XYZ file of C-alpha atoms in Angstrom:
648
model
C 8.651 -5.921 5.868
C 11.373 -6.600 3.816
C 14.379 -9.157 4.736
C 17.702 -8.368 4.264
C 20.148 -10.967 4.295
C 23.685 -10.227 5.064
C 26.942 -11.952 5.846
C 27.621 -12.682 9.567
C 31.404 -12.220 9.677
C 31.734 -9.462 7.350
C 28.883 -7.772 9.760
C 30.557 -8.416 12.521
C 33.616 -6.949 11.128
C 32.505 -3.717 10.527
C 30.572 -2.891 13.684
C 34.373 -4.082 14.893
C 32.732 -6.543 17.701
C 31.066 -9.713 17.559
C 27.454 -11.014 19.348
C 26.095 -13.720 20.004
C 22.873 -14.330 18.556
C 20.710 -13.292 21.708
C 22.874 -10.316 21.857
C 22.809 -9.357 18.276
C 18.844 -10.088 18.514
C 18.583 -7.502 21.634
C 20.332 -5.270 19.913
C 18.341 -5.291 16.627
C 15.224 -5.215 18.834
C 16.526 -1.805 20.403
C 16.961 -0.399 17.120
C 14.120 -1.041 15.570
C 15.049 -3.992 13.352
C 14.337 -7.794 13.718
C 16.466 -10.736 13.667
C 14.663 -13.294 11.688
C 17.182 -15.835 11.203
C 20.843 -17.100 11.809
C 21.766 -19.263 9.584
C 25.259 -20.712 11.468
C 23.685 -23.432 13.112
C 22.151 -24.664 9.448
C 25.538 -24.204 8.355
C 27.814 -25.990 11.110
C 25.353 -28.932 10.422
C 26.323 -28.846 6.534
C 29.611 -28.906 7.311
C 29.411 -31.954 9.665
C 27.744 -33.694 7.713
C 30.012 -33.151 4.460
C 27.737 -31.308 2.518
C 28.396 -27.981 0.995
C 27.376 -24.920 2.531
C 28.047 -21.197 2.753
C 28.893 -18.650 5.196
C 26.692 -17.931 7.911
C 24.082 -15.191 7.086
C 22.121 -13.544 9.198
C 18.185 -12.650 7.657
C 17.019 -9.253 9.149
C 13.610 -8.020 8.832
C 13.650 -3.941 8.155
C 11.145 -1.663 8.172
C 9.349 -0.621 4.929
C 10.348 2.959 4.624
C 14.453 2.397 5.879
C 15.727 2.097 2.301
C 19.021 3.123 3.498
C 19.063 -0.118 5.369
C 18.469 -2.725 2.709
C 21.846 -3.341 1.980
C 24.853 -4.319 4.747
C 26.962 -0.688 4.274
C 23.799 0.949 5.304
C 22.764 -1.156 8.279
C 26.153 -1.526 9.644
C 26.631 2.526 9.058
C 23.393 2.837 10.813
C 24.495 0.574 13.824
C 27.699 1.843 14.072
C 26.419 5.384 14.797
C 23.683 3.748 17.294
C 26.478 2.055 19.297
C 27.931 5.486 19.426
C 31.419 4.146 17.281
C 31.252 6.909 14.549
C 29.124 9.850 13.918
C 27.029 9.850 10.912
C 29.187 10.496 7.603
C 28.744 13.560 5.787
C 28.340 12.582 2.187
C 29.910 15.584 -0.483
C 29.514 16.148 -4.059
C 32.905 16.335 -5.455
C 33.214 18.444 -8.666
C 35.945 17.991 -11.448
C 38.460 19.924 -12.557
C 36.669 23.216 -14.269
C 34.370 22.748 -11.558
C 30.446 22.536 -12.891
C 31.638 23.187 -16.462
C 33.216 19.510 -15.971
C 30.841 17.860 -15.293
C 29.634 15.148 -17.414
C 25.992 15.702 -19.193
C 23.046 14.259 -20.034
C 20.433 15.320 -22.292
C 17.121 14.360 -22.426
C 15.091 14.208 -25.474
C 11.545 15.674 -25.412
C 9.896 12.784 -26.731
C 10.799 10.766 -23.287
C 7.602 12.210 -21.690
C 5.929 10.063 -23.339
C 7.235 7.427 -21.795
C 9.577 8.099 -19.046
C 10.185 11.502 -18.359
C 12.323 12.229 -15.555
C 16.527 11.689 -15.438
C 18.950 11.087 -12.203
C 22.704 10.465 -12.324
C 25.747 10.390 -10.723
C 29.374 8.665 -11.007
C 31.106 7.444 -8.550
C 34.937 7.274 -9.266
C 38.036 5.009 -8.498
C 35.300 2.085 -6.536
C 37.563 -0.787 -4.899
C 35.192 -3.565 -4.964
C 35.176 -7.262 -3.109
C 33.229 -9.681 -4.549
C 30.912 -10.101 -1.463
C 30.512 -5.600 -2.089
C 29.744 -5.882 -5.714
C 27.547 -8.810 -5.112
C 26.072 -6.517 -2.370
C 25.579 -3.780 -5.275
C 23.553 -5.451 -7.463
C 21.831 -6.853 -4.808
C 20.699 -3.340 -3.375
C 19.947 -2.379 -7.365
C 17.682 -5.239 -7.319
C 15.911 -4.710 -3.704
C 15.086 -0.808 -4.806
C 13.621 -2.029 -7.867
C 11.165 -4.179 -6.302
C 11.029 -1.942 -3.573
C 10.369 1.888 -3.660
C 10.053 1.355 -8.095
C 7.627 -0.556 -7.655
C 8.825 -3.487 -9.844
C 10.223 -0.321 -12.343
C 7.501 0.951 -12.558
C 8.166 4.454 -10.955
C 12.178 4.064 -11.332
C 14.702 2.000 -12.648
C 18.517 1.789 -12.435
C 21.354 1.227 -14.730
C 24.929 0.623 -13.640
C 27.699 1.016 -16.436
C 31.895 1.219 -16.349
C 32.279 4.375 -17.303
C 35.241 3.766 -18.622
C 33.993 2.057 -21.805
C 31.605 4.485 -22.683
C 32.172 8.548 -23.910
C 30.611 11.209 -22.480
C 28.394 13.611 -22.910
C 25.189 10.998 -23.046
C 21.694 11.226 -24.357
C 18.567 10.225 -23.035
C 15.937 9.360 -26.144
C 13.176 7.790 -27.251
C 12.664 6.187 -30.280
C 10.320 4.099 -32.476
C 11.574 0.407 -30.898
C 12.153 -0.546 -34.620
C 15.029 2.256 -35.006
C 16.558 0.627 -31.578
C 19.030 -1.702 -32.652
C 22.051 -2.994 -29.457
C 23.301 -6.366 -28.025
C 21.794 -6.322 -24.625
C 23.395 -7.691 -21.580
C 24.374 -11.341 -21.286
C 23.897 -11.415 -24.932
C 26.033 -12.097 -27.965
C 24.025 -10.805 -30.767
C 22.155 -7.547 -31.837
C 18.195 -6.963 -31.607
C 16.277 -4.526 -31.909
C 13.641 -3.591 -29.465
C 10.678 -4.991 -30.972
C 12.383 -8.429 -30.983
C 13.565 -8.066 -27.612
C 10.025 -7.666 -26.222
C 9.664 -11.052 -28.394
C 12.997 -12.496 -26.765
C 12.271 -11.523 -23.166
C 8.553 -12.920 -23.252
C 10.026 -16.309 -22.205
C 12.827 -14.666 -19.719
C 11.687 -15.669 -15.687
C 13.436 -12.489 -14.741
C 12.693 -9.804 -17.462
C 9.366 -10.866 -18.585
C 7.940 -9.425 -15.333
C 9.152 -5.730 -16.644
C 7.758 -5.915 -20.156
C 4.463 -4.231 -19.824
C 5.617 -1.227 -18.388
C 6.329 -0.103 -21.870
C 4.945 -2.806 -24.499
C 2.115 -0.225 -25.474
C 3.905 2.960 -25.600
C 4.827 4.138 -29.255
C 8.159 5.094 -28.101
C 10.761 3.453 -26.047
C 13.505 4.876 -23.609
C 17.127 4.470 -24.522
C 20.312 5.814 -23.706
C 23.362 6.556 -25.910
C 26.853 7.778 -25.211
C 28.524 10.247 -27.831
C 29.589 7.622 -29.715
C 26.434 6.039 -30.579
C 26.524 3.235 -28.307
C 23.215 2.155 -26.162
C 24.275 2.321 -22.248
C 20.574 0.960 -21.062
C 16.922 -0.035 -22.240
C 15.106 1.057 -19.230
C 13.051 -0.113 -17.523
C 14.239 -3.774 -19.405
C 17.857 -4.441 -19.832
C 21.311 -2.662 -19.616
C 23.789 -2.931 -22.712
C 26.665 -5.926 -22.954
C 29.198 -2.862 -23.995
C 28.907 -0.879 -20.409
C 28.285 -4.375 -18.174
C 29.988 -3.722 -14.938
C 32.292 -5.986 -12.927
C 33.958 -6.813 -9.815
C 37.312 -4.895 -11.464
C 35.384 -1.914 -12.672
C 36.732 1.273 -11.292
C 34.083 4.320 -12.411
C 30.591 3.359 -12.307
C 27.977 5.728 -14.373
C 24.141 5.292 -12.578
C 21.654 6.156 -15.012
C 18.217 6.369 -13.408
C 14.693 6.756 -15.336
C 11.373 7.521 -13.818
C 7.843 8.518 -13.974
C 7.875 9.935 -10.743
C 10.129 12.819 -9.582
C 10.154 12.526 -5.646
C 10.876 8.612 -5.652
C 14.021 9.257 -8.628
C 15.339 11.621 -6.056
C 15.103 9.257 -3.254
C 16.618 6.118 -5.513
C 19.499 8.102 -6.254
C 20.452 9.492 -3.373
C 20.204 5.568 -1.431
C 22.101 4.002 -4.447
C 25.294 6.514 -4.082
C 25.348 7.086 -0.579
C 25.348 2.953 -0.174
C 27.865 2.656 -2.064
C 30.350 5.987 -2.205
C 32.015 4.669 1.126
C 34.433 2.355 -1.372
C 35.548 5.132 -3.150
C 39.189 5.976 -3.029
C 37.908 8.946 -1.014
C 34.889 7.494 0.864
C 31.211 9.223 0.876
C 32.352 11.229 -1.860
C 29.982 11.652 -5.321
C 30.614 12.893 -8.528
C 27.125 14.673 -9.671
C 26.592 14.632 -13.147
C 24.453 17.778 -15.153
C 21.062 17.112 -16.832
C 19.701 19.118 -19.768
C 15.797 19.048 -19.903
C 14.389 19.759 -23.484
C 12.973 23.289 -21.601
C 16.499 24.364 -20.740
C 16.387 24.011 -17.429
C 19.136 22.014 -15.715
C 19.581 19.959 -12.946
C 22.317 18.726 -11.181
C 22.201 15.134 -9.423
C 22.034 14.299 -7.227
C 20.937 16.569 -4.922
C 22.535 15.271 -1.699
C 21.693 18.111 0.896
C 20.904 17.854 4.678
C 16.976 18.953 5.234
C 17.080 21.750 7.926
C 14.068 21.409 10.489
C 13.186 21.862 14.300
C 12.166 19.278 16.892
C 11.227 20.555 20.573
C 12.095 18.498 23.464
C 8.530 19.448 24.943
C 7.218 17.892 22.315
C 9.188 15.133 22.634
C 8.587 14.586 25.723
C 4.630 14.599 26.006
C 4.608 11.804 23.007
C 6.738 9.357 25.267
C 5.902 10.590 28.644
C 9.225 11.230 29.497
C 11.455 13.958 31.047
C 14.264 14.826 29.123
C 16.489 17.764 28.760
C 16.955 19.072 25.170
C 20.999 17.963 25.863
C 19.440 15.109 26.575
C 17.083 15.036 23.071
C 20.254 15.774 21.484
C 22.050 13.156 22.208
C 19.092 10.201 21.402
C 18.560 11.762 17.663
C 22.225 11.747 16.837
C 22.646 8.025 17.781
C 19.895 7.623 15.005
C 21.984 9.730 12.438
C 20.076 13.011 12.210
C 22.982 15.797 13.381
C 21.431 18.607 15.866
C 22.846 21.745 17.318
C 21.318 23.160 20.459
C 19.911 27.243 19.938
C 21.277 29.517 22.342
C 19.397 30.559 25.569
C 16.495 28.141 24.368
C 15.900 25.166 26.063
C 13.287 23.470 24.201
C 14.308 24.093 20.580
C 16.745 21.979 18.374
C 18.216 22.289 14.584
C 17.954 18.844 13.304
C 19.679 18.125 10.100
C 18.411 15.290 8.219
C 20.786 13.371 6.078
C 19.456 12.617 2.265
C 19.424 8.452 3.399
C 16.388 9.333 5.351
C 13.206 10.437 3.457
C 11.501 8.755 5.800
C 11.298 11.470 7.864
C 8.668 13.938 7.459
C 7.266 15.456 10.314
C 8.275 16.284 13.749
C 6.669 13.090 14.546
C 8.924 10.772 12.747
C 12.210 12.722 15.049
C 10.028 12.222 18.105
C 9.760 8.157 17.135
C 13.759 8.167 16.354
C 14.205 9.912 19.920
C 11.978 6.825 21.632
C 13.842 4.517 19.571
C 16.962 5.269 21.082
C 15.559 5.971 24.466
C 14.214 2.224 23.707
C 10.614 1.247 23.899
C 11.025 -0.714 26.786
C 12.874 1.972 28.839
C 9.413 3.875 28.399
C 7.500 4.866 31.369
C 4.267 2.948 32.333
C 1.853 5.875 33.205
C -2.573 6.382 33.566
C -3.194 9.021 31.224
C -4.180 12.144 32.979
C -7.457 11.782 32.318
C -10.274 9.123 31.679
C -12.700 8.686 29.279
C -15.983 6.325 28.281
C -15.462 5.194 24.827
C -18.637 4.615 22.899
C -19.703 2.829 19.932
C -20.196 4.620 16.414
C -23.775 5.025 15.251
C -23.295 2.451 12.599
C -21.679 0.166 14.800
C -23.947 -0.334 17.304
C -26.541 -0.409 14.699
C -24.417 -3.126 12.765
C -24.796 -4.984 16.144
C -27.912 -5.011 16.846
C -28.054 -6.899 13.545
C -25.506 -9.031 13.889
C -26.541 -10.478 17.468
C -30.395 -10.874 16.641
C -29.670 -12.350 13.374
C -27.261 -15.388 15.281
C -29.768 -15.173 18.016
C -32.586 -16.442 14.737
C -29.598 -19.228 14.250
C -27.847 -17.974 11.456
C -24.119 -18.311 10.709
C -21.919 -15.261 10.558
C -19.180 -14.812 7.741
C -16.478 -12.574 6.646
C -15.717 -12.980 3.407
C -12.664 -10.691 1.901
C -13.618 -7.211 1.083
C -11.706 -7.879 -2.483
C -13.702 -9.857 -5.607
C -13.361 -10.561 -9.802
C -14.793 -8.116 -11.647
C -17.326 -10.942 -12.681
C -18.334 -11.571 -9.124
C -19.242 -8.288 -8.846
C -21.303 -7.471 -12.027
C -21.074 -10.352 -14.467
C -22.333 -13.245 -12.169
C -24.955 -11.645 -10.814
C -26.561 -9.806 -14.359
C -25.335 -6.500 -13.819
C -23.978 -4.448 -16.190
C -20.824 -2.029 -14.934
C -21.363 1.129 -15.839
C -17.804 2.052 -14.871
C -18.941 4.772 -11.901
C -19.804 2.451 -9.342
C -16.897 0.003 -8.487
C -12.959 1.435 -7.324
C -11.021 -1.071 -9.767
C -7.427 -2.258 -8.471
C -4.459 -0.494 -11.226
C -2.694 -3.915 -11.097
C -4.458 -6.470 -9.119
C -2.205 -9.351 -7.947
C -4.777 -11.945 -9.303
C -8.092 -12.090 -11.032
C -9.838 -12.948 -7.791
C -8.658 -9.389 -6.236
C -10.067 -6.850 -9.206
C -12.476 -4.573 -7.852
C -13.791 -3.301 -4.175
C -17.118 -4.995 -3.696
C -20.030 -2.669 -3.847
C -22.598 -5.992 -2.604
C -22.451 -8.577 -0.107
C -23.945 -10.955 -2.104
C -20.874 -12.496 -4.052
C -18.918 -13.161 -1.009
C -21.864 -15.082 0.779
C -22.417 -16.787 -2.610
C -18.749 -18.059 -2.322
C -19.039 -18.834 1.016
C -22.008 -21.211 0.283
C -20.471 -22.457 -2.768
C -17.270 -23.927 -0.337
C -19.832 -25.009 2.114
C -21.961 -27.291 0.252
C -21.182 -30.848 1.821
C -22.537 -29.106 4.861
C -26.319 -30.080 6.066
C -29.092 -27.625 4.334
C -30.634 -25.620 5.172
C -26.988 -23.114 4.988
C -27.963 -19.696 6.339
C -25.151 -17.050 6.314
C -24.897 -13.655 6.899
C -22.799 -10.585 6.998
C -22.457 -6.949 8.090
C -19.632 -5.151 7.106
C -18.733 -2.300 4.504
C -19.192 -1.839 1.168
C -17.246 0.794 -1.332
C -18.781 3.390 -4.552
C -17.091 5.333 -6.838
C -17.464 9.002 -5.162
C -16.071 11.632 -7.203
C -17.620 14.900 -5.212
C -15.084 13.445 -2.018
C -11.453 14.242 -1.923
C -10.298 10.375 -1.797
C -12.972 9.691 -4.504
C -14.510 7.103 -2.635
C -16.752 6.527 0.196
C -18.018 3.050 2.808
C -21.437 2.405 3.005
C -22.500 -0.027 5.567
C -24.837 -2.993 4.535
C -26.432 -5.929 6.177
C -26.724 -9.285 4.070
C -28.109 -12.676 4.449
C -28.256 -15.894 1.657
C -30.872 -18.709 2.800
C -29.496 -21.966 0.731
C -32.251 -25.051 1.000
C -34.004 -27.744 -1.551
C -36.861 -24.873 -1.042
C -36.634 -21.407 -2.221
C -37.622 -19.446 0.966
C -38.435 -16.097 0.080
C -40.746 -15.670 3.393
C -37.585 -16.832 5.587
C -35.691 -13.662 4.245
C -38.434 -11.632 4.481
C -39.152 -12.503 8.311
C -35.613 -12.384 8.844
C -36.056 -8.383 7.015
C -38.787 -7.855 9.667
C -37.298 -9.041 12.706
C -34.075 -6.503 11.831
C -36.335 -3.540 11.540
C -38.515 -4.757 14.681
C -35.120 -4.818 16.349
C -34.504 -1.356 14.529
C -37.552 -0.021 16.074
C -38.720 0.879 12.178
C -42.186 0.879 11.931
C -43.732 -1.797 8.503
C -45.790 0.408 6.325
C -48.933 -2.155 5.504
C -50.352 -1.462 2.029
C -47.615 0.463 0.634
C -46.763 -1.451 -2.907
C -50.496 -3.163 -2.473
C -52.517 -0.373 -3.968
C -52.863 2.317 -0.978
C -53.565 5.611 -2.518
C -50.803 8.794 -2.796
C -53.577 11.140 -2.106
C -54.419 9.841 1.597
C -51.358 11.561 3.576
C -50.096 11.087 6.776
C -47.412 13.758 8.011
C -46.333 11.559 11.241
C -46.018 8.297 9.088
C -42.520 7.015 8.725
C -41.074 3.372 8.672
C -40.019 0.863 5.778
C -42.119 -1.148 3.179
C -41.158 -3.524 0.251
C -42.454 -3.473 -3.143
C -42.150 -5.421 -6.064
C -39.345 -4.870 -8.456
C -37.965 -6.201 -11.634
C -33.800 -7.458 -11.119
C -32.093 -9.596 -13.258
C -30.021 -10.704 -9.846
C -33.661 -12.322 -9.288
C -35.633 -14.717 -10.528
C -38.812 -12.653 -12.200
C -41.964 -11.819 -10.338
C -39.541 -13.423 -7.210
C -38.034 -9.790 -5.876
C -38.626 -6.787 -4.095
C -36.919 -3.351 -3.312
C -37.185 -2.492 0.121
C -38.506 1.029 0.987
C -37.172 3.200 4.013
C -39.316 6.780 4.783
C -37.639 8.899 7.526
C -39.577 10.508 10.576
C -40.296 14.115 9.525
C -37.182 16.066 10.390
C -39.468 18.958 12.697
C -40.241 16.047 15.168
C -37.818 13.549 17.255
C -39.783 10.339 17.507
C -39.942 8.782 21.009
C -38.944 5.282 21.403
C -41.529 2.842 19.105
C -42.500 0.096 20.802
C -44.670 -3.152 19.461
C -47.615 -1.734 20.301
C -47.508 1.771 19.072
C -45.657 0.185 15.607
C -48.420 -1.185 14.890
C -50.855 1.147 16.387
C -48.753 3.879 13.474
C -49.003 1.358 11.288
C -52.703 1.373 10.639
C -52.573 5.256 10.009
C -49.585 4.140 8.084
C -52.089 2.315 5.279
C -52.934 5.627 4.196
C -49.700 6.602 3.173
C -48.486 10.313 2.798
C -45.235 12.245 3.681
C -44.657 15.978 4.671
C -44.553 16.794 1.683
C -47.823 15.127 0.940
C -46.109 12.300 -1.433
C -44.104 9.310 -1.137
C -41.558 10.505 -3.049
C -39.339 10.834 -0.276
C -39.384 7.106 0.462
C -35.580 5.966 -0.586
C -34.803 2.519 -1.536
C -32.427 0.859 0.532
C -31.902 -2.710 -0.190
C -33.544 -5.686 -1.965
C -34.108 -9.173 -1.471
C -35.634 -12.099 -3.496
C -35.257 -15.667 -5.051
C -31.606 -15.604 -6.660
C -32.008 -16.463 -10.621
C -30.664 -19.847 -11.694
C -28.375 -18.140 -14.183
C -26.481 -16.638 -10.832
C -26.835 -20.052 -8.834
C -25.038 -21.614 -11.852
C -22.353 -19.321 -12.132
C -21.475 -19.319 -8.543
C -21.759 -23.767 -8.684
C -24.784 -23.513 -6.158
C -27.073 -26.702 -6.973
C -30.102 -25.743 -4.972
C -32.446 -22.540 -4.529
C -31.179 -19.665 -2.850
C -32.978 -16.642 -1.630
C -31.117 -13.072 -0.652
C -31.449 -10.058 1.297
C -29.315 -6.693 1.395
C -30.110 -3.469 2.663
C -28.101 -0.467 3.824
C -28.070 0.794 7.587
C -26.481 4.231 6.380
C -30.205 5.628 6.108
C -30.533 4.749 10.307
C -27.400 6.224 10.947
C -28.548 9.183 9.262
C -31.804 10.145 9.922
C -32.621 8.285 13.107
C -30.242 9.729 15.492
C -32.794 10.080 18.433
C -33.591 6.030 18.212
C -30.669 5.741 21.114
C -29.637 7.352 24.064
C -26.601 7.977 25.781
C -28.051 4.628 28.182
C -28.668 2.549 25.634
C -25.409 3.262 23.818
């Protein structure tokens, strides 16, 4: 969640009453914000003390989505209306004289889609700023950025006195050798390709950079006269630099996506119109796509929708009247109007600083929000239910407990790995359809979704080696592939793995840790399968799992197997297996044979072996390790009548 800090007096001020901290912290609670922090008392002790210190600030913790409260104007707007002191403002576009013909425009230049394609704007006229507002300005600029933009990547702003610069402005891109300005801060001229050399070293700017390094062309902006306004996403010009005495400020906003430029815009001037001369006014501004088309922004309408106090009231179990309804919404800023002779509809008008409301669901939380949480009935639902485990889950269980049971140590490694984990260390090649790759991974360590156990519980030995051997660890958890035949492109698989570490190799403990999971299974072990046992003897009943030797570069050679699961036919629903008939199906199983009369139906489902010393090295293990890893999504599948409602 992000923190917003924001001065205690001037707060105080202009919710025109003071609290104390509990108070204030009650009253953030009941709003849906948290106090994290006062800062007086850290202050009053500077003060004592001699030492210089600031004004009191008070650090508030907002959610997420509230980007109309990440500056003080919006969250003392926003508490103002809650406390019932003011009704939410109604925010206008204010046209010129000559109406839309005087408007000032922008044009955009078709090369900009390949870099930056989309254009928002506005001006807001005759500002009267403090310096705590126009710190407060730049200080929203910069929580948007790193906010909704995504560190500029989707959008970025630009703030320039309009009175220095000459309208009508164009939005281009260029070659970055034919961009030539003095950027911001700056006494002397560069061009683009030597600011990219300039900013490299820059704590601030270097961040922004590779948004547009690699693109042949770069944004800029230029005012009739020639003169660059902005470099987006990097730097603004030193010409249009805005200040504490500027009067008309001209927002330029660039972006690669549409629906967060629209929501940028509208936060940035609504913050921020209520020190115009004429407060919550905004001057749009026209833009002139290379298609024709035009656009004026920003687009500061009230989204018309319908809540129903019905539904309202089943969500939070409470009893209200739609007057009632009414009255909770427009304490959280969203104007309603009750429909005549209906008693369970509402119009609810949503003002442009909320796009975080989407659904009826979102008006039904702001309703319980200023209900209060805590005001909330405490009810038995009307009807009662015995939850039951998932398929996979209890199967992951059954695992999970016999395995500690055989005394080894359960881990949970993070689902997250290096690309080298994943392929590299362990000889495998990426083929580039298996793996869902993080677009910008925070570090190295965080690259790809792991599609094997095995490099977590290799890491997890590697930190554990002062510890006593033999080190046996093993997990059960998920597992992600590439899956492009699914909407989300991906899909979970379930596996179960285990890593015996010793001065010994131990390939039978793995293997007799393999059989006890599939005696626990109730899966039958196919003797003779992989030993020679003929494809012509056929057995329609057989079913179970065998192993069979395999060639892996994970492995040390002749030192690994895949193991082999074949289903029970699907025209028959075997009974429970128990030690006696396993075995007892087991010697027909020698013969082999499917319904089909082949083994081809046999899947592979996992492997296990001595790990190769080339993947001990890599992962800094000094001793032998052997590994096992199968899936459980062919049990969950095809062995449905294994459990019944009792045993679940």
């Amino acid at each position: 969640m992000p923190t917003v800090s924001v001065d205690k007096e001037d707060l105080w001020e202009r919710l025109g009453q003071k609290f104390s901290s509990e108070e204030f912290d009650k009253l953030c609670f009941e709003f849906g914000v948290e106090l994290d922090e006062d800062t007086t008392g850290e202050v009053e002790a500077a003060i004592k003390q001699g030492l210089p210190a600031g004004r009191p600030q008070l650090k508030i913790e907002i959610p997420a989505n509230r980007y109309d409260l990440l500056c003080i104007e919006g969250i003392a707007r926003a508490l103002r209306v809650f406390l019932k002191k003011e009704k939410a403002p109604e925010y206008k576009l204010v046209f010129p004289h000559g109406g839309e013909k005087g408007l000032i425009e922008v044009t955009v230049g078709p090369e900009t889609a390949q870099v930056r394609p989309y254009f928002g704007s506005a001006v807001l006229r005759n500002v009267k700023f403090t310096q705590r507002s126009y710190e407060s300005f730049l200080d929203l600029q910069d929580k948007l950025h790193q906010n909704i933009c995504r560190k500029r990547q989707f959008v970025a702003i630009g703030t320039h006195d309009l009175d220095t610069i000459t309208a009508p402005f164009r939005y281009e891109a260029k070659p970055p050798g034919n961009i030539k300005f003095i950027p911001l801060n700056k006494t002397q001229a560069y061009t683009a390709e030597e600011l990219m050399t300039v900013y490299e070293s820059d704590r601030h700017l270097a961040r922004y950079l590779p948004i547009i390094r690699n693109s042949p062309v770069y944004p800029i902006i230029y005012d009739k006269e020639d003169r660059v306004l902005s470099f987006p996403p990097i730097i603004n010009s030193e010409h249009s630099k805005i200040t504490v005495n500027t009067r008309n400020i001209f927002i330029d906003l660039t972006a690669t996506d549409q629906t967060k430029l629209n929501i940028v815009t509208n936060i940035m001037v609504t913050m921020f119109s209520e020190y115009c001369e004429e407060p919550f006014t905004i001057e749009p501004v026209k833009i002139i796509y290379p298609d024709g088309r035009t656009v004026i922004s920003p687009d500061l309408s009230w989204r018309r929708t319908q809540a129903h106090a019905s539904y309202i009231n089943s969500c939070t179990g409470l009893s209200l009247s739609v007057t009632q309804v009414k009255d909770l919404l427009e304490r959280m800023s969203l104007r309603t109007e009750l429909l005549p002779e209906d008693t369970d509809t509402l119009n609810v008008a949503i003002p442009p600083t909320r796009p975080d409301i989407l659904h009826e669901c979102d008006i039904m939380e702001d309703a319980a929000i200023a209900y209060g949480f805590n005001n909330l009935p405490d009810a038995f639902p009307a009807t009662s239910t015995v939850a039951q485990p998932l398929a996979i889950s209890k199967l992951s269980d059954i695992i999970r407990h016999e395995w500690a049971y055989a005394g080894w140590v359960e881990v949970l490694p993070l689902i997250l790995c290096s690309h080298e984990e994943n392929f590299a260390w362990l000889n495998v090649a990426d083929d580039g359809q298996t793996a869902v790759k993080i677009a910008n991974p925070k570090t190295l360590e965080f690259q790809v979704v792991r599609t094997s156990l095995l490099p977590g519980l290799l890491k997890t030995i590697r930190e554990n080696r002062s510890h006593a051997l033999p080190l046996r660890v093993f997990e059960t958890s998920d597992v992600v592939f590439k899956d492009v035949a699914r909407e989300r492109q991906a899909r979970n698989a379930r596996h179960a793995a285990a890593v015996w570490c010793n001065k010994t190799a131990g390939f039978e403990v793995v293997h007799g840790l393999l059989d006890r999971a599939m005696a626990m299974l109730e899966v039958p072990h196919i003797p003779g399968r992989g030993g020679g046992a003929s494809d012509d003897d056929d057995d329609d009943e057989t079913w179970g799992y065998y192993i069979q030797e395999r060639s892996d570069p994970t492995f040390f050679p002749g030192r690994a197997a895949t193991i082999y699961y074949r289903a029970p036919p699907p025209q028959t629903r075997p009974e429970r297996t128990t030690r006696r008939s396993a075995t007892a199906s087991g010697a027909d199983a020698s013969r082999g044979g499917s319904g089909s009369g082949s083994w081809n139906d046999a899947e592979e489902i996992g492997k296990l072996g001595i790990l190769h010393p080339s993947v001990l090295e890599r992962f800094e293990i000094g001793y032998p390790c052997s590994a096992l890893e199968f899936s459980l999504e062919a049990f969950r599948a095809k062995m449905p009548a294994l459990w019944t409602n009792e045993d679940i």
